[in-house]
mmCIF file of C-alpha atoms and ligand atoms in Angstrom:
data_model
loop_
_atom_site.group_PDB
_atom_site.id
_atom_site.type_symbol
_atom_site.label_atom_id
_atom_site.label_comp_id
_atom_site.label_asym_id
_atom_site.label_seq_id
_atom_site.Cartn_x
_atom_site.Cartn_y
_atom_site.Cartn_z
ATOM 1 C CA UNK A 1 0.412 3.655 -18.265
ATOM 2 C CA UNK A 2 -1.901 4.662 -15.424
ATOM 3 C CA UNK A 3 -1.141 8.139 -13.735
ATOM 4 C CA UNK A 4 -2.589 10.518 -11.673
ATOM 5 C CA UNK A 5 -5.058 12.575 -13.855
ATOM 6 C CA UNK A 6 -6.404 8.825 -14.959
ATOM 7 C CA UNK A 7 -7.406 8.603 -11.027
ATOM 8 C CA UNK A 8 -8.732 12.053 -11.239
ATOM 9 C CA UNK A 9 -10.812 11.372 -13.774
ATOM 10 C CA UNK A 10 -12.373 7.391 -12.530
ATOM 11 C CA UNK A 11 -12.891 10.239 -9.977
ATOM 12 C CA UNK A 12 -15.273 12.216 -12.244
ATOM 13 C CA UNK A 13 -17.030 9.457 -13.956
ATOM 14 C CA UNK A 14 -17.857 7.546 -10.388
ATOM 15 C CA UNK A 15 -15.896 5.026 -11.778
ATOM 16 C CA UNK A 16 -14.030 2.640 -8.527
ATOM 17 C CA UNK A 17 -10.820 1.439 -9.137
ATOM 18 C CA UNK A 18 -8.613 -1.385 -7.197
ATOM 19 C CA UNK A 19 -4.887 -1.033 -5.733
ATOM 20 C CA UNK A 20 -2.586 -3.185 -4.583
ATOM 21 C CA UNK A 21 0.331 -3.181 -2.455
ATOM 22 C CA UNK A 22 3.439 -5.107 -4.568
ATOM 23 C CA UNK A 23 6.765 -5.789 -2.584
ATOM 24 C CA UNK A 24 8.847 -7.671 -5.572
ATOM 25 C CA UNK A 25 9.247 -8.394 -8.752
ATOM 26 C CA UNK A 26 7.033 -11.336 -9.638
ATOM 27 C CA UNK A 27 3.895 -10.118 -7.887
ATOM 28 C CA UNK A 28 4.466 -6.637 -9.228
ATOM 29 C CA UNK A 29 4.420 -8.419 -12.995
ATOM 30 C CA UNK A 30 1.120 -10.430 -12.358
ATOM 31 C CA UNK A 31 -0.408 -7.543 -10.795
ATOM 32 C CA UNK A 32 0.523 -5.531 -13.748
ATOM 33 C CA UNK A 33 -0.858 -7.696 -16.813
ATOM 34 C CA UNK A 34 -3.886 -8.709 -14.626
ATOM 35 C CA UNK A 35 -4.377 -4.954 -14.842
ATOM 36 C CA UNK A 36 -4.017 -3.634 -11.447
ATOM 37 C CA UNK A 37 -3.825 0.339 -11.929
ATOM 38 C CA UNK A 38 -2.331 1.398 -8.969
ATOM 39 C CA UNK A 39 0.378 -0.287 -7.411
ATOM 40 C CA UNK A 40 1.763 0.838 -3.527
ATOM 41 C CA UNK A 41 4.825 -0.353 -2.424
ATOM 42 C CA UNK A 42 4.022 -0.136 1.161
ATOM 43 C CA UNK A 43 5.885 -0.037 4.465
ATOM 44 C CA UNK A 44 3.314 -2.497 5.254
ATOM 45 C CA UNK A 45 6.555 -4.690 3.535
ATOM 46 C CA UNK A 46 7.859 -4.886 7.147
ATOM 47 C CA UNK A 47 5.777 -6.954 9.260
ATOM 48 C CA UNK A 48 4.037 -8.820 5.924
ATOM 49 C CA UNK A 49 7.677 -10.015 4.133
ATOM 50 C CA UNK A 50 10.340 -8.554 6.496
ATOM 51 C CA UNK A 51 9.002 -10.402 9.655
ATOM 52 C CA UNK A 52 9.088 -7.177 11.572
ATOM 53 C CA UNK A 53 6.390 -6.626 14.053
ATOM 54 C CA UNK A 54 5.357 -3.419 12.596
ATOM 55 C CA UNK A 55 5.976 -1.057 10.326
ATOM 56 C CA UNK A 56 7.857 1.298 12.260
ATOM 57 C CA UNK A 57 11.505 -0.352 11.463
ATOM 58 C CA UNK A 58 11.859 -0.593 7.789
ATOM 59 C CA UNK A 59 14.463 2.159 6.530
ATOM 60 C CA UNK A 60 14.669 4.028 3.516
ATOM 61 C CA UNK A 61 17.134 1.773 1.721
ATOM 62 C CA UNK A 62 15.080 -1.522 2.579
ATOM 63 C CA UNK A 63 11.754 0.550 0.742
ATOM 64 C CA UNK A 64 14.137 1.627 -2.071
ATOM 65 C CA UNK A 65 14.946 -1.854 -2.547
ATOM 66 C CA UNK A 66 11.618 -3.181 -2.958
ATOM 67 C CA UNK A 67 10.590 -0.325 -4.764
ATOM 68 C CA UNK A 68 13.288 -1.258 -7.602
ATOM 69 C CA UNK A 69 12.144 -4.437 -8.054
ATOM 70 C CA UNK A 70 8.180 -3.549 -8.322
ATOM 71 C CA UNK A 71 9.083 -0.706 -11.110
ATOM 72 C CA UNK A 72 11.274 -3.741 -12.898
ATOM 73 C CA UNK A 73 8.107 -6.073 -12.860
ATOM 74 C CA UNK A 74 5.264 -3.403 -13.374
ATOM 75 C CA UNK A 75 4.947 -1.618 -16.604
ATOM 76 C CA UNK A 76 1.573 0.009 -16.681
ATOM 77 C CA UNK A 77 0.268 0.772 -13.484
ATOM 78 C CA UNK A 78 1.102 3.390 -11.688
ATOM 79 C CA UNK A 79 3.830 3.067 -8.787
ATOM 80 C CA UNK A 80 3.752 4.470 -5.097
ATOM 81 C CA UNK A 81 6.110 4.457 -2.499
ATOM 82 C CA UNK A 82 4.909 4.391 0.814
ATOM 83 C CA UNK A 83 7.780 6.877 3.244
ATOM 84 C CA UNK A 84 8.480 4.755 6.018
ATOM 85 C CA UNK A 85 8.361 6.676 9.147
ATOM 86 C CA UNK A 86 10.914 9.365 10.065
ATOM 87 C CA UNK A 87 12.056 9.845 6.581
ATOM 88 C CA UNK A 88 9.544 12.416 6.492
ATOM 89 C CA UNK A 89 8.427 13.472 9.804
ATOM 90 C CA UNK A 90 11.412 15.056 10.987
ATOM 91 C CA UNK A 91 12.271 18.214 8.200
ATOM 92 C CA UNK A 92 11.018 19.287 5.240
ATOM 93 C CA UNK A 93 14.600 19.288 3.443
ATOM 94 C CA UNK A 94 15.073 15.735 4.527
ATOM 95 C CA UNK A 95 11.120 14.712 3.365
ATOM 96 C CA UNK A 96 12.226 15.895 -0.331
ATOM 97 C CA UNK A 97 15.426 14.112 -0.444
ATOM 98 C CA UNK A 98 13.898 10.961 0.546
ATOM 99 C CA UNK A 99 10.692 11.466 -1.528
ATOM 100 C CA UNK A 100 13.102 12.185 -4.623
ATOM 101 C CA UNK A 101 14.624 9.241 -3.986
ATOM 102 C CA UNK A 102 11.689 6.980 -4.538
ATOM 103 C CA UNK A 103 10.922 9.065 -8.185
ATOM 104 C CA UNK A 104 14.851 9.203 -8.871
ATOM 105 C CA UNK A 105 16.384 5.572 -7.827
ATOM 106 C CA UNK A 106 13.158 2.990 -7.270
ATOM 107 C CA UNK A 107 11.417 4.354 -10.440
ATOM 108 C CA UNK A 108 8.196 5.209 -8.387
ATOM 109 C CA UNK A 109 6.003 7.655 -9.857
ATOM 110 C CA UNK A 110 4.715 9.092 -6.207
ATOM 111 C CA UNK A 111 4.840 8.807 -2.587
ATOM 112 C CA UNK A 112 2.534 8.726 0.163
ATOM 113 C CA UNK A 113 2.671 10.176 3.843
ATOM 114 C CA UNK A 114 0.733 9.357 6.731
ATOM 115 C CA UNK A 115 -1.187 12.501 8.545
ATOM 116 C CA UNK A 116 -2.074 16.005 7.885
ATOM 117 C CA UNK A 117 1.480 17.190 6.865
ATOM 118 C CA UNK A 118 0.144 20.049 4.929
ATOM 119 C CA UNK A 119 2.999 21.752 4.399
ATOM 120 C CA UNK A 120 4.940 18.565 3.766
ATOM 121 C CA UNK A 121 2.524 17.840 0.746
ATOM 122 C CA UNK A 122 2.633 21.315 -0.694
ATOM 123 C CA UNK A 123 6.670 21.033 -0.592
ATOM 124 C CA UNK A 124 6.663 17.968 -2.246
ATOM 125 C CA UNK A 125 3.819 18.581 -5.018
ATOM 126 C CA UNK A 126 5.697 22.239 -5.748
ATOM 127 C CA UNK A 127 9.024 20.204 -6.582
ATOM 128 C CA UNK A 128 7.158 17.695 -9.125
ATOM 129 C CA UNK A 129 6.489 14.624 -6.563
ATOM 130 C CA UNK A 130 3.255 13.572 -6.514
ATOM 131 C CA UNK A 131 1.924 13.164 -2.643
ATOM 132 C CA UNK A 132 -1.008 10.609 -1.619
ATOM 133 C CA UNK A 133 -2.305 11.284 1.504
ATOM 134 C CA UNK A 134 -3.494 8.757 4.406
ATOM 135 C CA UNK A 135 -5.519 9.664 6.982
ATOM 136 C CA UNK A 136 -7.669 7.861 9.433
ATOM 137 C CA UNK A 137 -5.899 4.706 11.472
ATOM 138 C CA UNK A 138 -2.362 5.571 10.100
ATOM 139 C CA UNK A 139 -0.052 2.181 11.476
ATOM 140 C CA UNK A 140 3.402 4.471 11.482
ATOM 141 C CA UNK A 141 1.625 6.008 14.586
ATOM 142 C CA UNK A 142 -0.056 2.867 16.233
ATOM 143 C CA UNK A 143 1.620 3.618 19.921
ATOM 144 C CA UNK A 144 -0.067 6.722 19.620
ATOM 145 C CA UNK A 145 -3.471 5.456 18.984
ATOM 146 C CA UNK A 146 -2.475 2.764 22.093
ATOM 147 C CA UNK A 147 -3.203 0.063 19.281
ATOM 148 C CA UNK A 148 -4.584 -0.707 15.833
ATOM 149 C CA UNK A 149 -7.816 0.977 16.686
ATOM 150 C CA UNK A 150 -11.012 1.997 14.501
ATOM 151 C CA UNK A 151 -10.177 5.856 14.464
ATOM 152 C CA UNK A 152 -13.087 9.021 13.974
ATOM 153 C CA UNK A 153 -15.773 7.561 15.696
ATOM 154 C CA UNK A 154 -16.703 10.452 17.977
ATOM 155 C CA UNK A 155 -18.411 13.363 16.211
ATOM 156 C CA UNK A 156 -14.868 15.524 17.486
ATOM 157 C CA UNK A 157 -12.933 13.451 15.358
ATOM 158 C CA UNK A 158 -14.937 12.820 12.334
ATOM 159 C CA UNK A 159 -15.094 16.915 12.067
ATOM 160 C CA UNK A 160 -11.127 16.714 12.290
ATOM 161 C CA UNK A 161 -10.400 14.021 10.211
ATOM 162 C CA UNK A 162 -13.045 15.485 7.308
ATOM 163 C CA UNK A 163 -11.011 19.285 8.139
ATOM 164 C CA UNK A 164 -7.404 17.635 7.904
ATOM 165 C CA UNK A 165 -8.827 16.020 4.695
ATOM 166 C CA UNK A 166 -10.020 19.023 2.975
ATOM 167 C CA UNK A 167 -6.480 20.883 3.786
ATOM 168 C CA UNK A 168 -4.645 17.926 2.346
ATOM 169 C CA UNK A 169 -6.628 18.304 -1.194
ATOM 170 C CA UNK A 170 -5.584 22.348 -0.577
ATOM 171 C CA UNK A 171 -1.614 21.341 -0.701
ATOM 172 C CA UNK A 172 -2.249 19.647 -3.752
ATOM 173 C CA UNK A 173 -2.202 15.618 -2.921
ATOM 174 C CA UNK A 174 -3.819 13.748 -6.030
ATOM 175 C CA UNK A 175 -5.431 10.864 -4.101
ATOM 176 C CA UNK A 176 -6.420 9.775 -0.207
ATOM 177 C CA UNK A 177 -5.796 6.689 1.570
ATOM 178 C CA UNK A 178 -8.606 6.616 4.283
ATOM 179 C CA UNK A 179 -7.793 3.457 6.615
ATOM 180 C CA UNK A 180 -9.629 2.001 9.563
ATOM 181 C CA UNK A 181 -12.742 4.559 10.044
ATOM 182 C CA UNK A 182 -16.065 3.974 10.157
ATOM 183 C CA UNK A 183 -17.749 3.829 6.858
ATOM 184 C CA UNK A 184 -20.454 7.064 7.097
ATOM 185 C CA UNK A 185 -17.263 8.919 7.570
ATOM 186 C CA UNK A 186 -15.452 7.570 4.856
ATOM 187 C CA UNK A 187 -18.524 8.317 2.911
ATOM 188 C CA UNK A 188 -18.335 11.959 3.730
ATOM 189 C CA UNK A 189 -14.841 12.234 2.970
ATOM 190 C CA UNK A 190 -15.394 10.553 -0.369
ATOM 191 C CA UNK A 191 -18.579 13.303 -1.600
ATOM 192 C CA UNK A 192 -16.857 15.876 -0.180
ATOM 193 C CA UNK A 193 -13.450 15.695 -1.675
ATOM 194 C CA UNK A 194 -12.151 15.995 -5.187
ATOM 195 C CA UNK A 195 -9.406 13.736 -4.785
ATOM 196 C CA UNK A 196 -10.247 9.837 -5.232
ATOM 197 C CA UNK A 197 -10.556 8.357 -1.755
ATOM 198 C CA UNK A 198 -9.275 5.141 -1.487
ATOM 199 C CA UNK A 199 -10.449 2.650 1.510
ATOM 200 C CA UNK A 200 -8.785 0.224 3.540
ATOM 201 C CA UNK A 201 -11.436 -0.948 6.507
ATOM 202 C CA UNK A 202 -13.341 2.237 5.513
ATOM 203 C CA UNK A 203 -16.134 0.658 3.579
ATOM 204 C CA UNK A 204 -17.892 0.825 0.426
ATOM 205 C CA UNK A 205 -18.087 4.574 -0.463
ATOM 206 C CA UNK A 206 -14.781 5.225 -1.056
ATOM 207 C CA UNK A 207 -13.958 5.655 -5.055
ATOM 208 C CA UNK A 208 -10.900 3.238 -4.760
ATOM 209 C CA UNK A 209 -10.215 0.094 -2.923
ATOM 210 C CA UNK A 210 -6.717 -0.895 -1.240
ATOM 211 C CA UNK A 211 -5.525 -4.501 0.211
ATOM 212 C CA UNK A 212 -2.378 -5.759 1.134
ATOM 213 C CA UNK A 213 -1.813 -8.447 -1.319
ATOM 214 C CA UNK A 214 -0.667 -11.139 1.041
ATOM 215 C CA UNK A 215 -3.951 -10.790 2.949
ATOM 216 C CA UNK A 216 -5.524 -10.584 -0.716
ATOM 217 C CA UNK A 217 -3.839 -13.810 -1.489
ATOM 218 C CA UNK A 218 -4.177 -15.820 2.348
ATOM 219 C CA UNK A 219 -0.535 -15.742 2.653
ATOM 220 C CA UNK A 220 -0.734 -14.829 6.502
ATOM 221 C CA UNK A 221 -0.902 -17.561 9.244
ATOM 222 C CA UNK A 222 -3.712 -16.910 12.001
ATOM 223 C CA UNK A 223 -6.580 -14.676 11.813
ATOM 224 C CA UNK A 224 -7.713 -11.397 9.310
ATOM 225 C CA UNK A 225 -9.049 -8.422 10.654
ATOM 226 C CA UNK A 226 -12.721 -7.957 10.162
ATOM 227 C CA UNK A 227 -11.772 -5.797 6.447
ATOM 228 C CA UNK A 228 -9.662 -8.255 4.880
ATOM 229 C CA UNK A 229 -10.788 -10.725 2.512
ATOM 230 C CA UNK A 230 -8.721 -13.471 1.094
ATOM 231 C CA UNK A 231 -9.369 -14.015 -2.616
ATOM 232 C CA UNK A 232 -7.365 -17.381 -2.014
ATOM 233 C CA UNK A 233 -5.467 -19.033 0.232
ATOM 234 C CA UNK A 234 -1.824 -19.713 -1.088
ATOM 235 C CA UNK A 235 -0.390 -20.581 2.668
ATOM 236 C CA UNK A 236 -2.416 -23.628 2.188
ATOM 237 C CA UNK A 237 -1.542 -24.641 -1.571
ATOM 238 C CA UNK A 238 2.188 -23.404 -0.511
ATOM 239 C CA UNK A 239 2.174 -25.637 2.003
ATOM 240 C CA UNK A 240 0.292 -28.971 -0.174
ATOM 241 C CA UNK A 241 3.137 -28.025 -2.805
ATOM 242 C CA UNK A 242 6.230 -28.464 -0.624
ATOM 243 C CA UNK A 243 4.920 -31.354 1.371
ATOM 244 C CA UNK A 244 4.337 -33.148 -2.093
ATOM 245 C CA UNK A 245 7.606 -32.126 -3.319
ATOM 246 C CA UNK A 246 9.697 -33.263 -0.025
ATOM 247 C CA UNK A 247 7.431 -36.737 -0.125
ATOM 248 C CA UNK A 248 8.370 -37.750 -3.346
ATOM 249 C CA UNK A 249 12.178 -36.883 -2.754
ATOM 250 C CA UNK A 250 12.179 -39.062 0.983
ATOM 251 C CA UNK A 251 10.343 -41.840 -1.440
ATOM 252 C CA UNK A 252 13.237 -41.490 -4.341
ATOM 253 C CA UNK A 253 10.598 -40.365 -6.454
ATOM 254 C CA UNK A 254 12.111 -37.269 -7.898
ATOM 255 C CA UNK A 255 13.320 -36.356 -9.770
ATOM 256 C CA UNK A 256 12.308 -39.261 -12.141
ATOM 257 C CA UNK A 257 13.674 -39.946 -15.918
ATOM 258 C CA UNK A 258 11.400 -36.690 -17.116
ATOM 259 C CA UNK A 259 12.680 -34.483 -15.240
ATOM 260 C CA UNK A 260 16.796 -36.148 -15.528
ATOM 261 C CA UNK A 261 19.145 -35.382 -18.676
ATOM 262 C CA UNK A 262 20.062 -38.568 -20.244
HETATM 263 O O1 KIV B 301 1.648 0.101 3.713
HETATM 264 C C1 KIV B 301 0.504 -0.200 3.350
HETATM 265 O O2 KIV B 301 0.201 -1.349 3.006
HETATM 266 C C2 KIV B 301 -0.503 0.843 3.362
HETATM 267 C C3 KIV B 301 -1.874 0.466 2.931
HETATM 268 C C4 KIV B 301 -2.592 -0.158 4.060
HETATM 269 C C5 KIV B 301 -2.624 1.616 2.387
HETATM 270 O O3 KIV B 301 -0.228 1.936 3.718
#
């Protein structure tokens, strides 16, 4: 099983590593045995399965809930629940509960936070939960940024974001999501860091690599952001599947004698 001194180390050998967010059971169990090492159950589950418009809305129990299901299907890689937003932001005492929660009752391994809650981290990381961090264009804040915007672009920012990241590897977090910034930042981060970086829209510098797997897969309907690249596109041969199936059953075609008990 993958866990968090494994990262440190693909860390210390320059070796880059892939993760994947998993929502349920069958993905989790392909992305296991095709050897996916790091698997985030992300709140990114709300506007990609739940058909919310962001992520802001999905609650503890509806994380919980996907996060038991990936931990059933996944058996080697290791598991991180994403804290959807306010079950961290608004006291330490109510960050741990909830963060124990994804460890004690969806069988995750570690959680991750969006921002520079430093203290936060170190709380969590004392009591035996492992923290990821995520910095950069962090979606739980998106009417703050006035949008999904490309975020430390200005010199000002890229000093703050490289600061906050540096303080987050003080309170102890064993790995850094780095989303949306441009990629000579992300490169910075990455050599200046001794936590594995992992990129989402933040290039090629960063040790690890994260995509949402429906975007991965070409699940969505309409258009990708510029960072996303679909490996496939299952809306398609979803779609080719179920028109074939409901053809044949408006021509009387199925089921035929192969697929009736005599
Ligand atoms: O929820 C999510 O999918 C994420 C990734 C973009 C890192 O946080």
């Amino acid at each position: 099983m993958a866990t968090i001194h494994d990262l440190a180390g693909w860390k210390r050998e320059g070796r880059k590593f892939p993760m994947l967010t998993a929502y349920d059971f069958p993905t989790a169990q392909i992305l296991d045995e095709a050897g996916i090492p790091v698997l985030l159950v992300g709140d990114s589950v709300a506007n990609n399965i739940l058909g919310y418009e962001n992520t802001l809305p999905v609650t503890m129990e509806e994380m919980l809930h996907h996060a038991r299901a990936v931990s059933r299907g996944a058996k080697n890689a290791l598991l991180v629940g994403d804290m959807p937003f306010l079950s961290y932001q608004t006291s330490t005492e109510e960050a741990i509960r909830n963060a124990g929660r994804f460890l004690k009752e969806g069988g995750m391994h570690a959680v991750k936070i969006e921002g520079p809650f430093l203290d936060l981290a170190e709380a969590l990381v004392s009591r035996g939960i492992p923290v990821m961090g995520h910095l950069g264009l962090t979606p739980q804040s998106v009417h703050a940024m006035g949008g999904y915007r490309v975020q430390a672009r200005s010199d000002e920012a890229a000093e703050r974001l490289l600061a906050d990241a540096h303080s987050l590897e003080k309170s102890g977090i064993f790995s850094l999501v780095l989303e949306g910034i441009p990629s000579e930042v992300a490169r910075r981060v990455t050599e200046s860091v001794s936590v594995p970086t992992i990129g989402i829209g933040a290039g090629p510098h960063c040790d690890g690599q994260v995509l949402v797997i429906t975007d991965l897969l070409g699940l969505g309907g309409g258009t990708y952001p510029k960072f996303v690249k679909p490996y496939a596109n299952l809306r398609e041969e979803i779609t080719r599947a179920v028109r074939a199936f409901a053809d044949e059953v408006e021509a009387g075609e199925f089921p035929d004698q192969q697929h009736s008990y005599s």
